[in-house]
Amino acid sequence: GAGVSQSPSNKVTEKGKDVELRCDPISGHTALYWYRQSLGQGLEFLIYFQGNSAPDKSGLPSDRFSAERTGGSVSTLTIQRTQQEDSAVYLCASSRPGLATYEQYFGPGTRLTVT
Amino acid sequence: RKEVEQDPGPFNVPEGATVAFNCTYSNSASQSFFWYRQDCRKEPKLLMSVYSSGNEDGRFTAQLNRASQYISLLIRDSKLSDSATYLCAVNSGGSNYKLTFGKGTLLTVNP
């Protein structure tokens, strides 16, 4: 079946502009996660959605970052007034809670470059 | 102590070798453990969940040692295609959903 999809695959933006990143999870997966991976760094948790609600936003690095999910499916991560330190690969993952192990499956990511 | 730690490597091994990676975790309440594989400029792909009793999938064996708080991944008869970064992930004790990832161990299998 179809995996997690993300768009755009690459985004180059100027410092100070807003960007929107999109994630379409695996059909039937109610949990959705956003991570970010900077060059040479590990995956950094940003936010978790269960359905349309976000019980854990603890990883969002600043109030310039926000995310929403509608219809229990597609999610968008918005970064306002982008800064160079926001340059990273933004990865989305989904899982099907109810499984004991909460296995997460990742999309291909959006590579964001802020110039 | 970091929440999840891995030896960054790199590990360089010849084809056919057996190689093992360890990953230590600090939260004794953690319940879910995973190994992911990440190829260069690609997303992490789930390799194995790690069960208390240990589990095996072909050439790959994962083990959990709760007493010493580490998980391990053993790759037997390594292939060139096993070259990748191997990430361990551990749930953050208080929640089932939130995973903390190690920074990964780079493996290169040489002909």
PDB file of C-alpha atoms in Angstrom:
ATOM      1  CA  GLY A   1       0.000   0.000   0.000  1.00  0.00           C
ATOM      2  CA  ALA A   2       0.931   3.643  -0.188  1.00  0.00           C
ATOM      3  CA  GLY A   3       3.387   4.904   2.360  1.00  0.00           C
ATOM      4  CA  VAL A   4       3.685   8.289   4.012  1.00  0.00           C
ATOM      5  CA  SER A   5       4.013  11.059   1.459  1.00  0.00           C
ATOM      6  CA  GLN A   6       5.421  14.524   1.957  1.00  0.00           C
ATOM      7  CA  SER A   7       5.563  17.635  -0.167  1.00  0.00           C
ATOM      8  CA  PRO A   8       7.463  19.451  -1.371  1.00  0.00           C
ATOM      9  CA  SER A   9      10.524  17.200  -1.453  1.00  0.00           C
ATOM     10  CA  ASN A  10      12.790  20.240  -1.528  1.00  0.00           C
ATOM     11  CA  LYS A  11      12.143  23.824  -0.549  1.00  0.00           C
ATOM     12  CA  VAL A  12      14.520  26.762  -0.825  1.00  0.00           C
ATOM     13  CA  THR A  13      13.309  29.947   0.807  1.00  0.00           C
ATOM     14  CA  GLU A  14      14.681  33.288   1.793  1.00  0.00           C
ATOM     15  CA  LYS A  15      15.209  34.182   5.407  1.00  0.00           C
ATOM     16  CA  GLY A  16      12.102  35.777   6.827  1.00  0.00           C
ATOM     17  CA  LYS A  17       9.600  34.041   4.551  1.00  0.00           C
ATOM     18  CA  ASP A  18       6.945  31.608   5.758  1.00  0.00           C
ATOM     19  CA  VAL A  19       6.889  27.999   4.570  1.00  0.00           C
ATOM     20  CA  GLU A  20       4.300  25.230   4.707  1.00  0.00           C
ATOM     21  CA  LEU A  21       5.233  21.578   4.648  1.00  0.00           C
ATOM     22  CA  ARG A  22       2.669  18.879   4.011  1.00  0.00           C
ATOM     23  CA  CYS A  23       2.371  15.288   5.217  1.00  0.00           C
ATOM     24  CA  ASP A  24      -0.086  12.639   4.095  1.00  0.00           C
ATOM     25  CA  PRO A  25       0.074   9.647   6.458  1.00  0.00           C
ATOM     26  CA  ILE A  26      -0.587   5.997   5.729  1.00  0.00           C
ATOM     27  CA  SER A  27      -4.302   5.403   5.387  1.00  0.00           C
ATOM     28  CA  GLY A  28      -5.773   4.272   8.701  1.00  0.00           C
ATOM     29  CA  HIS A  29      -2.881   5.574  10.792  1.00  0.00           C
ATOM     30  CA  THR A  30      -4.356   7.821  13.444  1.00  0.00           C
ATOM     31  CA  ALA A  31      -1.069   8.980  14.941  1.00  0.00           C
ATOM     32  CA  LEU A  32       1.170  11.395  13.099  1.00  0.00           C
ATOM     33  CA  TYR A  33       4.557  12.796  14.090  1.00  0.00           C
ATOM     34  CA  TRP A  34       6.870  15.509  12.848  1.00  0.00           C
ATOM     35  CA  TYR A  35      10.634  15.308  13.326  1.00  0.00           C
ATOM     36  CA  ARG A  36      13.522  17.337  12.082  1.00  0.00           C
ATOM     37  CA  GLN A  37      16.990  16.097  11.201  1.00  0.00           C
ATOM     38  CA  SER A  38      19.825  18.555  10.808  1.00  0.00           C
ATOM     39  CA  LEU A  39      23.033  17.657   9.001  1.00  0.00           C
ATOM     40  CA  GLY A  40      24.925  15.074  10.993  1.00  0.00           C
ATOM     41  CA  GLN A  41      22.397  15.185  13.811  1.00  0.00           C
ATOM     42  CA  GLY A  42      19.853  12.766  15.134  1.00  0.00           C
ATOM     43  CA  LEU A  43      16.126  12.995  14.707  1.00  0.00           C
ATOM     44  CA  GLU A  44      14.572  15.709  16.842  1.00  0.00           C
ATOM     45  CA  PHE A  45      10.925  15.203  17.856  1.00  0.00           C
ATOM     46  CA  LEU A  46       8.720  18.204  17.093  1.00  0.00           C
ATOM     47  CA  ILE A  47       5.051  17.334  17.578  1.00  0.00           C
ATOM     48  CA  TYR A  48       2.656  14.406  17.860  1.00  0.00           C
ATOM     49  CA  PHE A  49      -0.958  14.225  16.691  1.00  0.00           C
ATOM     50  CA  GLN A  50      -3.542  11.706  17.735  1.00  0.00           C
ATOM     51  CA  GLY A  51      -6.414  12.266  15.346  1.00  0.00           C
ATOM     52  CA  ASN A  52      -6.738  16.024  14.938  1.00  0.00           C
ATOM     53  CA  SER A  53      -5.488  16.944  18.377  1.00  0.00           C
ATOM     54  CA  ALA A  54      -1.885  17.533  19.336  1.00  0.00           C
ATOM     55  CA  PRO A  55      -1.372  16.313  22.894  1.00  0.00           C
ATOM     56  CA  ASP A  56       2.360  16.840  22.675  1.00  0.00           C
ATOM     57  CA  LYS A  57       3.859  19.951  21.121  1.00  0.00           C
ATOM     58  CA  SER A  58       6.835  19.924  23.410  1.00  0.00           C
ATOM     59  CA  GLY A  59       9.416  19.626  20.651  1.00  0.00           C
ATOM     60  CA  LEU A  60       8.452  22.723  18.678  1.00  0.00           C
ATOM     61  CA  PRO A  61      11.576  24.883  18.940  1.00  0.00           C
ATOM     62  CA  SER A  62       9.854  28.278  18.985  1.00  0.00           C
ATOM     63  CA  ASP A  63       6.499  29.954  18.473  1.00  0.00           C
ATOM     64  CA  ARG A  64       7.430  30.428  14.819  1.00  0.00           C
ATOM     65  CA  PHE A  65       6.605  26.740  14.398  1.00  0.00           C
ATOM     66  CA  SER A  66       3.035  25.486  14.284  1.00  0.00           C
ATOM     67  CA  ALA A  67       1.257  22.450  12.947  1.00  0.00           C
ATOM     68  CA  GLU A  68      -2.263  21.363  12.317  1.00  0.00           C
ATOM     69  CA  ARG A  69      -4.048  18.281  11.186  1.00  0.00           C
ATOM     70  CA  THR A  70      -7.481  18.175   9.650  1.00  0.00           C
ATOM     71  CA  GLY A  71      -9.832  15.287   9.058  1.00  0.00           C
ATOM     72  CA  GLY A  72      -7.536  13.011  10.981  1.00  0.00           C
ATOM     73  CA  SER A  73      -5.361  12.749   7.911  1.00  0.00           C
ATOM     74  CA  VAL A  74      -3.190  15.391   6.234  1.00  0.00           C
ATOM     75  CA  SER A  75      -0.994  17.562   8.394  1.00  0.00           C
ATOM     76  CA  THR A  76       0.812  20.793   7.649  1.00  0.00           C
ATOM     77  CA  LEU A  77       3.829  22.150   9.493  1.00  0.00           C
ATOM     78  CA  THR A  78       4.208  25.903   9.162  1.00  0.00           C
ATOM     79  CA  ILE A  79       7.374  27.818   9.898  1.00  0.00           C
ATOM     80  CA  GLN A  80       6.963  31.576  10.038  1.00  0.00           C
ATOM     81  CA  ARG A  81       9.754  34.094   9.488  1.00  0.00           C
ATOM     82  CA  THR A  82      12.238  31.353   8.639  1.00  0.00           C
ATOM     83  CA  GLN A  83      15.784  31.569   9.948  1.00  0.00           C
ATOM     84  CA  GLN A  84      18.923  29.912   8.601  1.00  0.00           C
ATOM     85  CA  GLU A  85      19.020  27.586  11.585  1.00  0.00           C
ATOM     86  CA  ASP A  86      15.674  26.169  10.418  1.00  0.00           C
ATOM     87  CA  SER A  87      17.482  24.525   7.492  1.00  0.00           C
ATOM     88  CA  ALA A  88      17.041  20.776   7.943  1.00  0.00           C
ATOM     89  CA  VAL A  89      15.154  17.768   6.670  1.00  0.00           C
ATOM     90  CA  TYR A  90      11.639  17.701   8.082  1.00  0.00           C
ATOM     91  CA  LEU A  91      10.345  14.171   8.414  1.00  0.00           C
ATOM     92  CA  CYS A  92       6.814  13.031   9.026  1.00  0.00           C
ATOM     93  CA  ALA A  93       5.912   9.618  10.401  1.00  0.00           C
ATOM     94  CA  SER A  94       2.673   7.827  11.133  1.00  0.00           C
ATOM     95  CA  SER A  95       1.652   4.877  13.233  1.00  0.00           C
ATOM     96  CA  ARG A  96      -1.427   2.928  14.185  1.00  0.00           C
ATOM     97  CA  PRO A  97      -1.871   3.094  17.953  1.00  0.00           C
ATOM     98  CA  GLY A  98      -3.467  -0.025  19.272  1.00  0.00           C
ATOM     99  CA  LEU A  99      -0.387  -1.951  18.263  1.00  0.00           C
ATOM    100  CA  ALA A 100       1.662  -2.561  21.344  1.00  0.00           C
ATOM    101  CA  THR A 101       4.858  -1.377  19.789  1.00  0.00           C
ATOM    102  CA  TYR A 102       3.761   1.904  18.133  1.00  0.00           C
ATOM    103  CA  GLU A 103       5.907   1.296  15.092  1.00  0.00           C
ATOM    104  CA  GLN A 104       6.445   4.527  13.186  1.00  0.00           C
ATOM    105  CA  TYR A 105       6.800   4.708   9.421  1.00  0.00           C
ATOM    106  CA  PHE A 106       8.504   7.685   7.850  1.00  0.00           C
ATOM    107  CA  GLY A 107       7.884   9.695   4.735  1.00  0.00           C
ATOM    108  CA  PRO A 108      10.717  10.776   2.428  1.00  0.00           C
ATOM    109  CA  GLY A 109      11.024  14.162   4.084  1.00  0.00           C
ATOM    110  CA  THR A 110      11.162  17.768   2.961  1.00  0.00           C
ATOM    111  CA  ARG A 111      14.638  19.249   2.661  1.00  0.00           C
ATOM    112  CA  LEU A 112      14.339  22.888   3.690  1.00  0.00           C
ATOM    113  CA  THR A 113      17.091  25.343   2.871  1.00  0.00           C
ATOM    114  CA  VAL A 114      16.851  28.886   4.196  1.00  0.00           C
ATOM    115  CA  THR A 115      19.154  31.303   2.384  1.00  0.00           C
TER     116      THR A 115
ATOM    117  CA  ARG B   1      23.803  10.665  30.522  1.00  0.00           C
ATOM    118  CA  LYS B   2      22.050  11.119  27.174  1.00  0.00           C
ATOM    119  CA  GLU B   3      18.644   9.510  26.830  1.00  0.00           C
ATOM    120  CA  VAL B   4      19.758   7.243  23.971  1.00  0.00           C
ATOM    121  CA  GLU B   5      23.373   6.700  22.991  1.00  0.00           C
ATOM    122  CA  GLN B   6      25.027   4.869  20.173  1.00  0.00           C
ATOM    123  CA  ASP B   7      28.613   4.400  19.079  1.00  0.00           C
ATOM    124  CA  PRO B   8      28.766   6.620  15.974  1.00  0.00           C
ATOM    125  CA  GLY B   9      31.329   4.362  14.277  1.00  0.00           C
ATOM    126  CA  PRO B  10      32.153   4.216  11.500  1.00  0.00           C
ATOM    127  CA  PHE B  11      32.266   0.460  11.378  1.00  0.00           C
ATOM    128  CA  ASN B  12      34.108  -0.814   8.313  1.00  0.00           C
ATOM    129  CA  VAL B  13      33.738  -4.559   7.794  1.00  0.00           C
ATOM    130  CA  PRO B  14      34.387  -6.957   4.908  1.00  0.00           C
ATOM    131  CA  GLU B  15      31.555  -8.759   3.173  1.00  0.00           C
ATOM    132  CA  GLY B  16      30.511 -11.840   5.067  1.00  0.00           C
ATOM    133  CA  ALA B  17      31.552 -10.462   8.453  1.00  0.00           C
ATOM    134  CA  THR B  18      29.377 -10.410  11.545  1.00  0.00           C
ATOM    135  CA  VAL B  19      28.915  -7.001  13.127  1.00  0.00           C
ATOM    136  CA  ALA B  20      27.115  -5.921  16.262  1.00  0.00           C
ATOM    137  CA  PHE B  21      25.879  -2.542  17.438  1.00  0.00           C
ATOM    138  CA  ASN B  22      24.765  -1.556  20.894  1.00  0.00           C
ATOM    139  CA  CYS B  23      22.484   1.240  22.006  1.00  0.00           C
ATOM    140  CA  THR B  24      22.104   2.312  25.620  1.00  0.00           C
ATOM    141  CA  TYR B  25      19.110   4.089  27.060  1.00  0.00           C
ATOM    142  CA  SER B  26      18.710   5.959  30.308  1.00  0.00           C
ATOM    143  CA  ASN B  27      14.999   5.672  31.121  1.00  0.00           C
ATOM    144  CA  SER B  28      14.326   2.393  32.879  1.00  0.00           C
ATOM    145  CA  ALA B  29      10.586   2.831  32.269  1.00  0.00           C
ATOM    146  CA  SER B  30      11.004   2.566  28.500  1.00  0.00           C
ATOM    147  CA  GLN B  31       8.938  -0.208  26.969  1.00  0.00           C
ATOM    148  CA  SER B  32       9.304   0.000  23.200  1.00  0.00           C
ATOM    149  CA  PHE B  33      12.530  -0.389  21.266  1.00  0.00           C
ATOM    150  CA  PHE B  34      13.292  -0.285  17.579  1.00  0.00           C
ATOM    151  CA  TRP B  35      16.095  -0.432  15.056  1.00  0.00           C
ATOM    152  CA  TYR B  36      15.866   1.698  11.929  1.00  0.00           C
ATOM    153  CA  ARG B  37      18.092   1.803   8.905  1.00  0.00           C
ATOM    154  CA  GLN B  38      18.808   5.094   7.139  1.00  0.00           C
ATOM    155  CA  ASP B  39      20.513   5.317   3.781  1.00  0.00           C
ATOM    156  CA  CYS B  40      22.276   8.508   2.769  1.00  0.00           C
ATOM    157  CA  ARG B  41      19.774  11.308   2.110  1.00  0.00           C
ATOM    158  CA  LYS B  42      16.837   8.961   2.640  1.00  0.00           C
ATOM    159  CA  GLU B  43      14.274   8.553   5.381  1.00  0.00           C
ATOM    160  CA  PRO B  44      14.704   6.083   8.234  1.00  0.00           C
ATOM    161  CA  LYS B  45      13.134   2.709   7.483  1.00  0.00           C
ATOM    162  CA  LEU B  46      11.963   0.426  10.261  1.00  0.00           C
ATOM    163  CA  LEU B  47      14.221  -2.597  10.413  1.00  0.00           C
ATOM    164  CA  MET B  48      12.998  -4.389  13.516  1.00  0.00           C
ATOM    165  CA  SER B  49      11.054  -3.927  16.674  1.00  0.00           C
ATOM    166  CA  VAL B  50      12.939  -5.331  19.655  1.00  0.00           C
ATOM    167  CA  TYR B  51      11.007  -7.644  21.912  1.00  0.00           C
ATOM    168  CA  SER B  52      11.870  -8.719  25.431  1.00  0.00           C
ATOM    169  CA  SER B  53      12.553 -12.247  24.266  1.00  0.00           C
ATOM    170  CA  GLY B  54      14.746 -11.052  21.414  1.00  0.00           C
ATOM    171  CA  ASN B  55      13.859 -11.541  17.798  1.00  0.00           C
ATOM    172  CA  GLU B  56      15.453 -12.618  14.568  1.00  0.00           C
ATOM    173  CA  ASP B  57      14.721 -11.761  10.960  1.00  0.00           C
ATOM    174  CA  GLY B  58      16.983 -13.548   8.545  1.00  0.00           C
ATOM    175  CA  ARG B  59      20.523 -12.316   9.081  1.00  0.00           C
ATOM    176  CA  PHE B  60      19.427  -9.752  11.668  1.00  0.00           C
ATOM    177  CA  THR B  61      19.014 -10.432  15.390  1.00  0.00           C
ATOM    178  CA  ALA B  62      17.890  -7.895  17.960  1.00  0.00           C
ATOM    179  CA  GLN B  63      18.237  -8.304  21.715  1.00  0.00           C
ATOM    180  CA  LEU B  64      17.080  -6.336  24.728  1.00  0.00           C
ATOM    181  CA  ASN B  65      18.964  -6.281  28.021  1.00  0.00           C
ATOM    182  CA  ARG B  66      16.766  -4.510  30.545  1.00  0.00           C
ATOM    183  CA  ALA B  67      19.129  -4.970  33.460  1.00  0.00           C
ATOM    184  CA  SER B  68      21.909  -3.099  31.709  1.00  0.00           C
ATOM    185  CA  GLN B  69      19.539  -0.922  29.707  1.00  0.00           C
ATOM    186  CA  TYR B  70      20.743  -1.559  26.218  1.00  0.00           C
ATOM    187  CA  ILE B  71      19.551  -3.049  22.967  1.00  0.00           C
ATOM    188  CA  SER B  72      21.724  -4.688  20.384  1.00  0.00           C
ATOM    189  CA  LEU B  73      21.596  -5.470  16.685  1.00  0.00           C
ATOM    190  CA  LEU B  74      23.622  -8.291  15.187  1.00  0.00           C
ATOM    191  CA  ILE B  75      24.103  -8.590  11.453  1.00  0.00           C
ATOM    192  CA  ARG B  76      25.473 -11.881  10.194  1.00  0.00           C
ATOM    193  CA  ASP B  77      27.012 -12.527   6.778  1.00  0.00           C
ATOM    194  CA  SER B  78      27.001  -8.826   5.970  1.00  0.00           C
ATOM    195  CA  LYS B  79      26.288  -7.734   2.426  1.00  0.00           C
ATOM    196  CA  LEU B  80      27.388  -4.627   0.549  1.00  0.00           C
ATOM    197  CA  SER B  81      23.758  -3.531   0.634  1.00  0.00           C
ATOM    198  CA  ASP B  82      23.824  -3.461   4.443  1.00  0.00           C
ATOM    199  CA  SER B  83      25.941  -0.298   4.258  1.00  0.00           C
ATOM    200  CA  ALA B  84      23.847   2.388   5.942  1.00  0.00           C
ATOM    201  CA  THR B  85      23.389   4.231   9.212  1.00  0.00           C
ATOM    202  CA  TYR B  86      21.605   2.208  11.877  1.00  0.00           C
ATOM    203  CA  LEU B  87      19.461   4.166  14.320  1.00  0.00           C
ATOM    204  CA  CYS B  88      18.053   2.871  17.547  1.00  0.00           C
ATOM    205  CA  ALA B  89      14.848   4.338  18.949  1.00  0.00           C
ATOM    206  CA  VAL B  90      13.392   4.058  22.415  1.00  0.00           C
ATOM    207  CA  ASN B  91      10.073   5.299  23.683  1.00  0.00           C
ATOM    208  CA  SER B  92      10.295   8.024  26.308  1.00  0.00           C
ATOM    209  CA  GLY B  93       9.185   6.125  29.372  1.00  0.00           C
ATOM    210  CA  GLY B  94       6.092   8.113  30.252  1.00  0.00           C
ATOM    211  CA  SER B  95       4.529   7.869  26.805  1.00  0.00           C
ATOM    212  CA  ASN B  96       4.129   5.052  24.338  1.00  0.00           C
ATOM    213  CA  TYR B  97       4.213   7.231  21.264  1.00  0.00           C
ATOM    214  CA  LYS B  98       7.219   9.481  21.700  1.00  0.00           C
ATOM    215  CA  LEU B  99      10.424   7.974  20.400  1.00  0.00           C
ATOM    216  CA  THR B 100      13.892   9.228  21.145  1.00  0.00           C
ATOM    217  CA  PHE B 101      16.425   8.318  18.501  1.00  0.00           C
ATOM    218  CA  GLY B 102      20.113   7.744  18.826  1.00  0.00           C
ATOM    219  CA  LYS B 103      22.361   9.601  16.418  1.00  0.00           C
ATOM    220  CA  GLY B 104      23.097   6.432  14.532  1.00  0.00           C
ATOM    221  CA  THR B 105      25.984   4.116  13.782  1.00  0.00           C
ATOM    222  CA  LEU B 106      27.482   4.228  10.304  1.00  0.00           C
ATOM    223  CA  LEU B 107      28.255   0.833   8.790  1.00  0.00           C
ATOM    224  CA  THR B 108      30.253   0.353   5.599  1.00  0.00           C
ATOM    225  CA  VAL B 109      30.561  -3.157   4.215  1.00  0.00           C
ATOM    226  CA  ASN B 110      33.530  -3.480   1.882  1.00  0.00           C
ATOM    227  CA  PRO B 111      33.970  -5.953  -0.980  1.00  0.00           C
TER     228      PRO B 111
END
